[in-house]
């Protein structure tokens, strides 16, 4: 509904402060899922560029590029709950 590229972001360094230097933040971003599965099939560079742009807009990040970035793909991840299908089921 929000028209975002990523399915969501976790501000990992706010939960685990020792995972990033004091002058930096670390985000974990999820791309794909049931809502936008094709986003996860994009080349790494497109994913990285789109995620950085989205984080910059949402969190006011002014850095032109991240210090470190990485793409990990989990093609057989945990299935996502689908509320629309659950609501349509008759018990």
PDB file of N, CA and C in Angstrom:
ATOM      1  N   UNK A   1       0.808  -1.202   0.000  1.00  0.00           N
ATOM      2  CA  UNK A   1       0.000   0.000   0.000  1.00  0.00           C
ATOM      3  C   UNK A   1       0.845   1.258   0.000  1.00  0.00           C
ATOM      4  N   UNK A   2       1.982   1.198   0.661  1.00  0.00           N
ATOM      5  CA  UNK A   2       2.835   2.379   0.760  1.00  0.00           C
ATOM      6  C   UNK A   2       3.695   2.577  -0.472  1.00  0.00           C
ATOM      7  N   UNK A   3       3.740   1.577  -1.342  1.00  0.00           N
ATOM      8  CA  UNK A   3       4.525   1.700  -2.561  1.00  0.00           C
ATOM      9  C   UNK A   3       6.027   1.652  -2.338  1.00  0.00           C
ATOM     10  N   UNK A   4       6.452   1.008  -1.288  1.00  0.00           N
ATOM     11  CA  UNK A   4       7.880   0.915  -0.978  1.00  0.00           C
ATOM     12  C   UNK A   4       8.522  -0.268  -1.690  1.00  0.00           C
ATOM     13  N   UNK A   5       9.803  -0.163  -1.938  1.00  0.00           N
ATOM     14  CA  UNK A   5      10.558  -1.246  -2.560  1.00  0.00           C
ATOM     15  C   UNK A   5      10.813  -2.362  -1.554  1.00  0.00           C
ATOM     16  N   UNK A   6      11.197  -1.985  -0.346  1.00  0.00           N
ATOM     17  CA  UNK A   6      11.517  -2.969   0.691  1.00  0.00           C
ATOM     18  C   UNK A   6      10.268  -3.396   1.444  1.00  0.00           C
ATOM     19  N   UNK A   7      10.296  -4.616   1.927  1.00  0.00           N
ATOM     20  CA  UNK A   7       9.197  -5.119   2.753  1.00  0.00           C
ATOM     21  C   UNK A   7       9.273  -4.534   4.158  1.00  0.00           C
ATOM     22  N   UNK A   8      10.466  -4.155   4.588  1.00  0.00           N
ATOM     23  CA  UNK A   8      10.633  -3.561   5.910  1.00  0.00           C
ATOM     24  C   UNK A   8      12.087  -3.405   6.276  1.00  0.00           C
ATOM     25  N   UNK A   9      12.333  -2.614   7.310  1.00  0.00           N
ATOM     26  CA  UNK A   9      13.686  -2.340   7.797  1.00  0.00           C
ATOM     27  C   UNK A   9      13.722  -2.554   9.302  1.00  0.00           C
ATOM     28  N   UNK A  10      14.825  -3.055   9.783  1.00  0.00           N
ATOM     29  CA  UNK A  10      15.079  -3.140  11.220  1.00  0.00           C
ATOM     30  C   UNK A  10      16.320  -2.306  11.498  1.00  0.00           C
ATOM     31  N   UNK A  11      16.235  -1.424  12.460  1.00  0.00           N
ATOM     32  CA  UNK A  11      17.378  -0.600  12.855  1.00  0.00           C
ATOM     33  C   UNK A  11      18.195  -1.448  13.818  1.00  0.00           C
ATOM     34  N   UNK A  12      19.007  -2.326  13.268  1.00  0.00           N
ATOM     35  CA  UNK A  12      19.730  -3.338  14.046  1.00  0.00           C
ATOM     36  C   UNK A  12      20.644  -2.744  15.105  1.00  0.00           C
ATOM     37  N   UNK A  13      21.301  -1.639  14.800  1.00  0.00           N
ATOM     38  CA  UNK A  13      22.235  -1.066  15.771  1.00  0.00           C
ATOM     39  C   UNK A  13      21.534  -0.415  16.958  1.00  0.00           C
ATOM     40  N   UNK A  14      20.238  -0.182  16.881  1.00  0.00           N
ATOM     41  CA  UNK A  14      19.535   0.315  18.064  1.00  0.00           C
ATOM     42  C   UNK A  14      19.189  -0.838  19.005  1.00  0.00           C
ATOM     43  N   UNK A  15      19.086  -2.041  18.452  1.00  0.00           N
ATOM     44  CA  UNK A  15      18.814  -3.228  19.267  1.00  0.00           C
ATOM     45  C   UNK A  15      20.116  -3.816  19.802  1.00  0.00           C
ATOM     46  N   UNK A  16      21.140  -3.836  18.937  1.00  0.00           N
ATOM     47  CA  UNK A  16      22.457  -4.383  19.284  1.00  0.00           C
ATOM     48  C   UNK A  16      23.500  -3.292  19.049  1.00  0.00           C
ATOM     49  N   UNK A  17      23.693  -2.388  20.008  1.00  0.00           N
ATOM     50  CA  UNK A  17      24.551  -1.217  19.790  1.00  0.00           C
ATOM     51  C   UNK A  17      26.005  -1.541  19.450  1.00  0.00           C
ATOM     52  N   UNK A  18      26.499  -2.694  19.836  1.00  0.00           N
ATOM     53  CA  UNK A  18      27.897  -3.026  19.558  1.00  0.00           C
ATOM     54  C   UNK A  18      28.122  -3.562  18.155  1.00  0.00           C
ATOM     55  N   UNK A  19      27.083  -3.640  17.333  1.00  0.00           N
ATOM     56  CA  UNK A  19      27.256  -4.195  15.987  1.00  0.00           C
ATOM     57  C   UNK A  19      27.646  -3.128  14.967  1.00  0.00           C
ATOM     58  N   UNK A  20      27.742  -1.866  15.375  1.00  0.00           N
ATOM     59  CA  UNK A  20      28.150  -0.786  14.478  1.00  0.00           C
ATOM     60  C   UNK A  20      29.049   0.173  15.246  1.00  0.00           C
ATOM     61  N   UNK A  21      29.952   0.849  14.542  1.00  0.00           N
ATOM     62  CA  UNK A  21      30.784   1.862  15.205  1.00  0.00           C
ATOM     63  C   UNK A  21      29.912   2.964  15.813  1.00  0.00           C
ATOM     64  N   UNK A  22      30.426   3.694  16.799  1.00  0.00           N
ATOM     65  CA  UNK A  22      29.621   4.722  17.474  1.00  0.00           C
ATOM     66  C   UNK A  22      29.089   5.809  16.533  1.00  0.00           C
ATOM     67  N   UNK A  23      29.781   6.075  15.444  1.00  0.00           N
ATOM     68  CA  UNK A  23      29.352   7.134  14.520  1.00  0.00           C
ATOM     69  C   UNK A  23      28.574   6.589  13.315  1.00  0.00           C
ATOM     70  N   UNK A  24      28.043   5.369  13.439  1.00  0.00           N
ATOM     71  CA  UNK A  24      27.333   4.744  12.325  1.00  0.00           C
ATOM     72  C   UNK A  24      26.086   4.022  12.826  1.00  0.00           C
ATOM     73  N   UNK A  25      25.230   3.655  11.896  1.00  0.00           N
ATOM     74  CA  UNK A  25      24.051   2.843  12.207  1.00  0.00           C
ATOM     75  C   UNK A  25      24.048   1.647  11.268  1.00  0.00           C
ATOM     76  N   UNK A  26      23.374   0.589  11.697  1.00  0.00           N
ATOM     77  CA  UNK A  26      23.252  -0.612  10.877  1.00  0.00           C
ATOM     78  C   UNK A  26      21.776  -0.945  10.732  1.00  0.00           C
ATOM     79  N   UNK A  27      21.328  -1.081   9.496  1.00  0.00           N
ATOM     80  CA  UNK A  27      19.969  -1.496   9.197  1.00  0.00           C
ATOM     81  C   UNK A  27      19.991  -2.882   8.575  1.00  0.00           C
ATOM     82  N   UNK A  28      18.980  -3.667   8.854  1.00  0.00           N
ATOM     83  CA  UNK A  28      18.720  -4.908   8.143  1.00  0.00           C
ATOM     84  C   UNK A  28      17.433  -4.663   7.377  1.00  0.00           C
ATOM     85  N   UNK A  29      17.486  -4.884   6.073  1.00  0.00           N
ATOM     86  CA  UNK A  29      16.334  -4.604   5.215  1.00  0.00           C
ATOM     87  C   UNK A  29      15.872  -5.886   4.551  1.00  0.00           C
ATOM     88  N   UNK A  30      14.568  -6.061   4.500  1.00  0.00           N
ATOM     89  CA  UNK A  30      13.977  -7.235   3.864  1.00  0.00           C
ATOM     90  C   UNK A  30      13.320  -6.801   2.558  1.00  0.00           C
ATOM     91  N   UNK A  31      13.665  -7.500   1.476  1.00  0.00           N
ATOM     92  CA  UNK A  31      13.148  -7.180   0.147  1.00  0.00           C
ATOM     93  C   UNK A  31      12.486  -8.429  -0.407  1.00  0.00           C
ATOM     94  N   UNK A  32      11.356  -8.240  -1.031  1.00  0.00           N
ATOM     95  CA  UNK A  32      10.648  -9.372  -1.634  1.00  0.00           C
ATOM     96  C   UNK A  32       9.417  -9.702  -0.834  1.00  0.00           C
ATOM     97  N   UNK A  33       9.250 -10.959  -0.542  1.00  0.00           N
ATOM     98  CA  UNK A  33       8.065 -11.389   0.188  1.00  0.00           C
ATOM     99  C   UNK A  33       6.885 -11.527  -0.744  1.00  0.00           C
ATOM    100  N   UNK A  34       5.772 -11.867  -0.192  1.00  0.00           N
ATOM    101  CA  UNK A  34       4.577 -12.131  -0.982  1.00  0.00           C
ATOM    102  C   UNK A  34       4.062 -10.883  -1.692  1.00  0.00           C
ATOM    103  N   UNK A  35       4.242  -9.720  -1.095  1.00  0.00           N
ATOM    104  CA  UNK A  35       3.716  -8.495  -1.694  1.00  0.00           C
ATOM    105  C   UNK A  35       4.476  -8.069  -2.947  1.00  0.00           C
ATOM    106  N   UNK A  36       5.799  -8.243  -2.955  1.00  0.00           N
ATOM    107  CA  UNK A  36       6.642  -7.809  -4.081  1.00  0.00           C
ATOM    108  C   UNK A  36       7.755  -8.814  -4.362  1.00  0.00           C
ATOM    109  N   UNK A  37       7.418 -10.039  -4.763  1.00  0.00           N
ATOM    110  CA  UNK A  37       8.451 -11.056  -4.945  1.00  0.00           C
ATOM    111  C   UNK A  37       9.470 -10.701  -6.026  1.00  0.00           C
ATOM    112  N   UNK A  38       9.067  -9.940  -7.034  1.00  0.00           N
ATOM    113  CA  UNK A  38      10.006  -9.596  -8.114  1.00  0.00           C
ATOM    114  C   UNK A  38      11.122  -8.672  -7.650  1.00  0.00           C
ATOM    115  N   UNK A  39      10.880  -7.896  -6.591  1.00  0.00           N
ATOM    116  CA  UNK A  39      11.934  -7.005  -6.088  1.00  0.00           C
ATOM    117  C   UNK A  39      13.156  -7.797  -5.645  1.00  0.00           C
ATOM    118  N   UNK A  40      12.954  -8.960  -5.066  1.00  0.00           N
ATOM    119  CA  UNK A  40      14.071  -9.778  -4.591  1.00  0.00           C
ATOM    120  C   UNK A  40      14.819 -10.450  -5.735  1.00  0.00           C
ATOM    121  N   UNK A  41      14.246 -10.461  -6.918  1.00  0.00           N
ATOM    122  CA  UNK A  41      14.891 -11.079  -8.079  1.00  0.00           C
ATOM    123  C   UNK A  41      15.742 -10.093  -8.873  1.00  0.00           C
ATOM    124  N   UNK A  42      15.764  -8.852  -8.444  1.00  0.00           N
ATOM    125  CA  UNK A  42      16.563  -7.832  -9.122  1.00  0.00           C
ATOM    126  C   UNK A  42      18.053  -8.092  -8.892  1.00  0.00           C
ATOM    127  N   UNK A  43      18.917  -7.598  -9.777  1.00  0.00           N
ATOM    128  CA  UNK A  43      20.364  -7.708  -9.543  1.00  0.00           C
ATOM    129  C   UNK A  43      20.750  -6.996  -8.240  1.00  0.00           C
ATOM    130  N   UNK A  44      21.819  -7.475  -7.620  1.00  0.00           N
ATOM    131  CA  UNK A  44      22.264  -6.902  -6.342  1.00  0.00           C
ATOM    132  C   UNK A  44      22.381  -5.388  -6.384  1.00  0.00           C
ATOM    133  N   UNK A  45      22.991  -4.843  -7.430  1.00  0.00           N
ATOM    134  CA  UNK A  45      23.239  -3.399  -7.480  1.00  0.00           C
ATOM    135  C   UNK A  45      21.933  -2.603  -7.482  1.00  0.00           C
ATOM    136  N   UNK A  46      20.914  -3.100  -8.141  1.00  0.00           N
ATOM    137  CA  UNK A  46      19.614  -2.411  -8.133  1.00  0.00           C
ATOM    138  C   UNK A  46      19.001  -2.471  -6.739  1.00  0.00           C
ATOM    139  N   UNK A  47      19.065  -3.637  -6.110  1.00  0.00           N
ATOM    140  CA  UNK A  47      18.537  -3.764  -4.746  1.00  0.00           C
ATOM    141  C   UNK A  47      19.254  -2.800  -3.815  1.00  0.00           C
ATOM    142  N   UNK A  48      20.574  -2.783  -3.865  1.00  0.00           N
ATOM    143  CA  UNK A  48      21.355  -1.930  -2.970  1.00  0.00           C
ATOM    144  C   UNK A  48      21.057  -0.445  -3.196  1.00  0.00           C
ATOM    145  N   UNK A  49      20.934  -0.052  -4.443  1.00  0.00           N
ATOM    146  CA  UNK A  49      20.650   1.351  -4.763  1.00  0.00           C
ATOM    147  C   UNK A  49      19.255   1.747  -4.287  1.00  0.00           C
ATOM    148  N   UNK A  50      18.278   0.911  -4.546  1.00  0.00           N
ATOM    149  CA  UNK A  50      16.896   1.210  -4.147  1.00  0.00           C
ATOM    150  C   UNK A  50      16.750   1.238  -2.626  1.00  0.00           C
ATOM    151  N   UNK A  51      17.394   0.293  -1.947  1.00  0.00           N
ATOM    152  CA  UNK A  51      17.312   0.254  -0.482  1.00  0.00           C
ATOM    153  C   UNK A  51      17.959   1.498   0.117  1.00  0.00           C
ATOM    154  N   UNK A  52      19.124   1.888  -0.388  1.00  0.00           N
ATOM    155  CA  UNK A  52      19.780   3.089   0.150  1.00  0.00           C
ATOM    156  C   UNK A  52      18.902   4.322  -0.051  1.00  0.00           C
ATOM    157  N   UNK A  53      18.306   4.461  -1.221  1.00  0.00           N
ATOM    158  CA  UNK A  53      17.441   5.615  -1.485  1.00  0.00           C
ATOM    159  C   UNK A  53      16.243   5.621  -0.533  1.00  0.00           C
ATOM    160  N   UNK A  54      15.677   4.459  -0.301  1.00  0.00           N
ATOM    161  CA  UNK A  54      14.519   4.372   0.588  1.00  0.00           C
ATOM    162  C   UNK A  54      14.899   4.681   2.038  1.00  0.00           C
ATOM    163  N   UNK A  55      16.038   4.154   2.490  1.00  0.00           N
ATOM    164  CA  UNK A  55      16.500   4.449   3.846  1.00  0.00           C
ATOM    165  C   UNK A  55      16.825   5.932   4.007  1.00  0.00           C
ATOM    166  N   UNK A  56      17.478   6.513   2.998  1.00  0.00           N
ATOM    167  CA  UNK A  56      17.836   7.933   3.058  1.00  0.00           C
ATOM    168  C   UNK A  56      16.593   8.793   3.205  1.00  0.00           C
ATOM    169  N   UNK A  57      15.549   8.463   2.443  1.00  0.00           N
ATOM    170  CA  UNK A  57      14.309   9.231   2.511  1.00  0.00           C
ATOM    171  C   UNK A  57      13.589   9.030   3.844  1.00  0.00           C
ATOM    172  N   UNK A  58      13.470   7.789   4.268  1.00  0.00           N
ATOM    173  CA  UNK A  58      12.694   7.479   5.472  1.00  0.00           C
ATOM    174  C   UNK A  58      13.374   7.930   6.761  1.00  0.00           C
ATOM    175  N   UNK A  59      14.703   7.850   6.798  1.00  0.00           N
ATOM    176  CA  UNK A  59      15.422   8.130   8.049  1.00  0.00           C
ATOM    177  C   UNK A  59      16.294   9.379   7.978  1.00  0.00           C
ATOM    178  N   UNK A  60      16.204  10.122   6.905  1.00  0.00           N
ATOM    179  CA  UNK A  60      16.973  11.360   6.791  1.00  0.00           C
ATOM    180  C   UNK A  60      18.473  11.145   6.702  1.00  0.00           C
ATOM    181  N   UNK A  61      18.881  10.069   6.063  1.00  0.00           N
ATOM    182  CA  UNK A  61      20.307   9.760   5.933  1.00  0.00           C
ATOM    183  C   UNK A  61      20.890  10.606   4.809  1.00  0.00           C
ATOM    184  N   UNK A  62      21.976  11.321   5.108  1.00  0.00           N
ATOM    185  CA  UNK A  62      22.566  12.207   4.108  1.00  0.00           C
ATOM    186  C   UNK A  62      23.826  11.632   3.461  1.00  0.00           C
ATOM    187  N   UNK A  63      24.299  10.501   3.946  1.00  0.00           N
ATOM    188  CA  UNK A  63      25.503   9.895   3.356  1.00  0.00           C
ATOM    189  C   UNK A  63      25.227   9.504   1.913  1.00  0.00           C
ATOM    190  N   UNK A  64      26.146   9.789   0.991  1.00  0.00           N
ATOM    191  CA  UNK A  64      25.914   9.450  -0.416  1.00  0.00           C
ATOM    192  C   UNK A  64      25.911   7.946  -0.677  1.00  0.00           C
ATOM    193  N   UNK A  65      26.561   7.197   0.186  1.00  0.00           N
ATOM    194  CA  UNK A  65      26.607   5.739   0.034  1.00  0.00           C
ATOM    195  C   UNK A  65      26.915   5.112   1.384  1.00  0.00           C
ATOM    196  N   UNK A  66      26.491   3.883   1.610  1.00  0.00           N
ATOM    197  CA  UNK A  66      26.811   3.217   2.875  1.00  0.00           C
ATOM    198  C   UNK A  66      28.297   2.854   2.955  1.00  0.00           C
ATOM    199  N   UNK A  67      28.787   2.743   4.174  1.00  0.00           N
ATOM    200  CA  UNK A  67      30.176   2.281   4.375  1.00  0.00           C
ATOM    201  C   UNK A  67      30.311   0.813   4.025  1.00  0.00           C
ATOM    202  N   UNK A  68      29.280   0.064   4.307  1.00  0.00           N
ATOM    203  CA  UNK A  68      29.291  -1.384   4.072  1.00  0.00           C
ATOM    204  C   UNK A  68      27.891  -1.809   3.693  1.00  0.00           C
ATOM    205  N   UNK A  69      27.792  -2.755   2.785  1.00  0.00           N
ATOM    206  CA  UNK A  69      26.498  -3.297   2.396  1.00  0.00           C
ATOM    207  C   UNK A  69      26.686  -4.723   1.909  1.00  0.00           C
ATOM    208  N   UNK A  70      25.619  -5.482   1.997  1.00  0.00           N
ATOM    209  CA  UNK A  70      25.693  -6.896   1.645  1.00  0.00           C
ATOM    210  C   UNK A  70      24.292  -7.380   1.270  1.00  0.00           C
ATOM    211  N   UNK A  71      24.232  -8.285   0.312  1.00  0.00           N
ATOM    212  CA  UNK A  71      22.956  -8.897  -0.061  1.00  0.00           C
ATOM    213  C   UNK A  71      23.047 -10.378   0.260  1.00  0.00           C
ATOM    214  N   UNK A  72      22.074 -10.860   1.000  1.00  0.00           N
ATOM    215  CA  UNK A  72      21.947 -12.292   1.297  1.00  0.00           C
ATOM    216  C   UNK A  72      20.575 -12.698   0.797  1.00  0.00           C
ATOM    217  N   UNK A  73      20.525 -13.752   0.033  1.00  0.00           N
ATOM    218  CA  UNK A  73      19.244 -14.216  -0.506  1.00  0.00           C
ATOM    219  C   UNK A  73      18.845 -15.526   0.170  1.00  0.00           C
ATOM    220  N   UNK A  74      17.611 -15.565   0.640  1.00  0.00           N
ATOM    221  CA  UNK A  74      17.058 -16.764   1.260  1.00  0.00           C
ATOM    222  C   UNK A  74      15.866 -17.228   0.419  1.00  0.00           C
ATOM    223  N   UNK A  75      16.109 -17.985  -0.628  1.00  0.00           N
ATOM    224  CA  UNK A  75      15.005 -18.379  -1.510  1.00  0.00           C
ATOM    225  C   UNK A  75      13.985 -19.298  -0.837  1.00  0.00           C
ATOM    226  N   UNK A  76      14.371 -19.963   0.221  1.00  0.00           N
ATOM    227  CA  UNK A  76      13.445 -20.853   0.919  1.00  0.00           C
ATOM    228  C   UNK A  76      13.224 -20.361   2.345  1.00  0.00           C
ATOM    229  N   UNK A  77      12.922 -19.089   2.471  1.00  0.00           N
ATOM    230  CA  UNK A  77      12.715 -18.475   3.785  1.00  0.00           C
ATOM    231  C   UNK A  77      11.376 -18.898   4.373  1.00  0.00           C
ATOM    232  N   UNK A  78      11.114 -18.437   5.573  1.00  0.00           N
ATOM    233  CA  UNK A  78       9.856 -18.733   6.258  1.00  0.00           C
ATOM    234  C   UNK A  78       8.715 -18.081   5.479  1.00  0.00           C
ATOM    235  N   UNK A  79       7.651 -18.813   5.186  1.00  0.00           N
ATOM    236  CA  UNK A  79       6.529 -18.233   4.434  1.00  0.00           C
ATOM    237  C   UNK A  79       5.904 -17.065   5.186  1.00  0.00           C
ATOM    238  N   UNK A  80       5.420 -16.103   4.437  1.00  0.00           N
ATOM    239  CA  UNK A  80       4.779 -14.924   5.012  1.00  0.00           C
ATOM    240  C   UNK A  80       3.290 -15.166   5.188  1.00  0.00           C
ATOM    241  N   UNK A  81       2.759 -14.775   6.318  1.00  0.00           N
ATOM    242  CA  UNK A  81       1.335 -14.901   6.608  1.00  0.00           C
ATOM    243  C   UNK A  81       0.550 -14.021   5.648  1.00  0.00           C
ATOM    244  N   UNK A  82      -0.523 -14.517   5.106  1.00  0.00           N
ATOM    245  CA  UNK A  82      -1.364 -13.772   4.183  1.00  0.00           C
ATOM    246  C   UNK A  82      -2.733 -13.559   4.827  1.00  0.00           C
ATOM    247  N   UNK A  83      -2.968 -12.385   5.364  1.00  0.00           N
ATOM    248  CA  UNK A  83      -4.215 -12.090   6.068  1.00  0.00           C
ATOM    249  C   UNK A  83      -5.424 -12.162   5.141  1.00  0.00           C
ATOM    250  N   UNK A  84      -5.246 -11.805   3.872  1.00  0.00           N
ATOM    251  CA  UNK A  84      -6.381 -11.859   2.934  1.00  0.00           C
ATOM    252  C   UNK A  84      -6.859 -13.288   2.738  1.00  0.00           C
ATOM    253  N   UNK A  85      -5.934 -14.210   2.581  1.00  0.00           N
ATOM    254  CA  UNK A  85      -6.328 -15.609   2.404  1.00  0.00           C
ATOM    255  C   UNK A  85      -6.933 -16.170   3.689  1.00  0.00           C
ATOM    256  N   UNK A  86      -6.360 -15.812   4.810  1.00  0.00           N
ATOM    257  CA  UNK A  86      -6.884 -16.301   6.089  1.00  0.00           C
ATOM    258  C   UNK A  86      -8.303 -15.800   6.307  1.00  0.00           C
ATOM    259  N   UNK A  87      -8.572 -14.551   5.950  1.00  0.00           N
ATOM    260  CA  UNK A  87      -9.911 -13.990   6.128  1.00  0.00           C
ATOM    261  C   UNK A  87     -10.928 -14.668   5.206  1.00  0.00           C
ATOM    262  N   UNK A  88     -10.463 -15.134   4.056  1.00  0.00           N
ATOM    263  CA  UNK A  88     -11.374 -15.756   3.084  1.00  0.00           C
ATOM    264  C   UNK A  88     -11.670 -17.220   3.421  1.00  0.00           C
ATOM    265  N   UNK A  89     -10.882 -17.814   4.311  1.00  0.00           N
ATOM    266  CA  UNK A  89     -11.083 -19.216   4.659  1.00  0.00           C
ATOM    267  C   UNK A  89     -12.336 -19.366   5.528  1.00  0.00           C
ATOM    268  N   UNK A  90     -13.065 -20.418   5.283  1.00  0.00           N
ATOM    269  CA  UNK A  90     -14.268 -20.704   6.093  1.00  0.00           C
ATOM    270  C   UNK A  90     -13.926 -21.875   7.007  1.00  0.00           C
ATOM    271  N   UNK A  91     -14.178 -21.700   8.269  1.00  0.00           N
ATOM    272  CA  UNK A  91     -13.858 -22.735   9.250  1.00  0.00           C
ATOM    273  C   UNK A  91     -15.092 -23.504   9.629  1.00  0.00           C
TER     274      UNK A  91
END
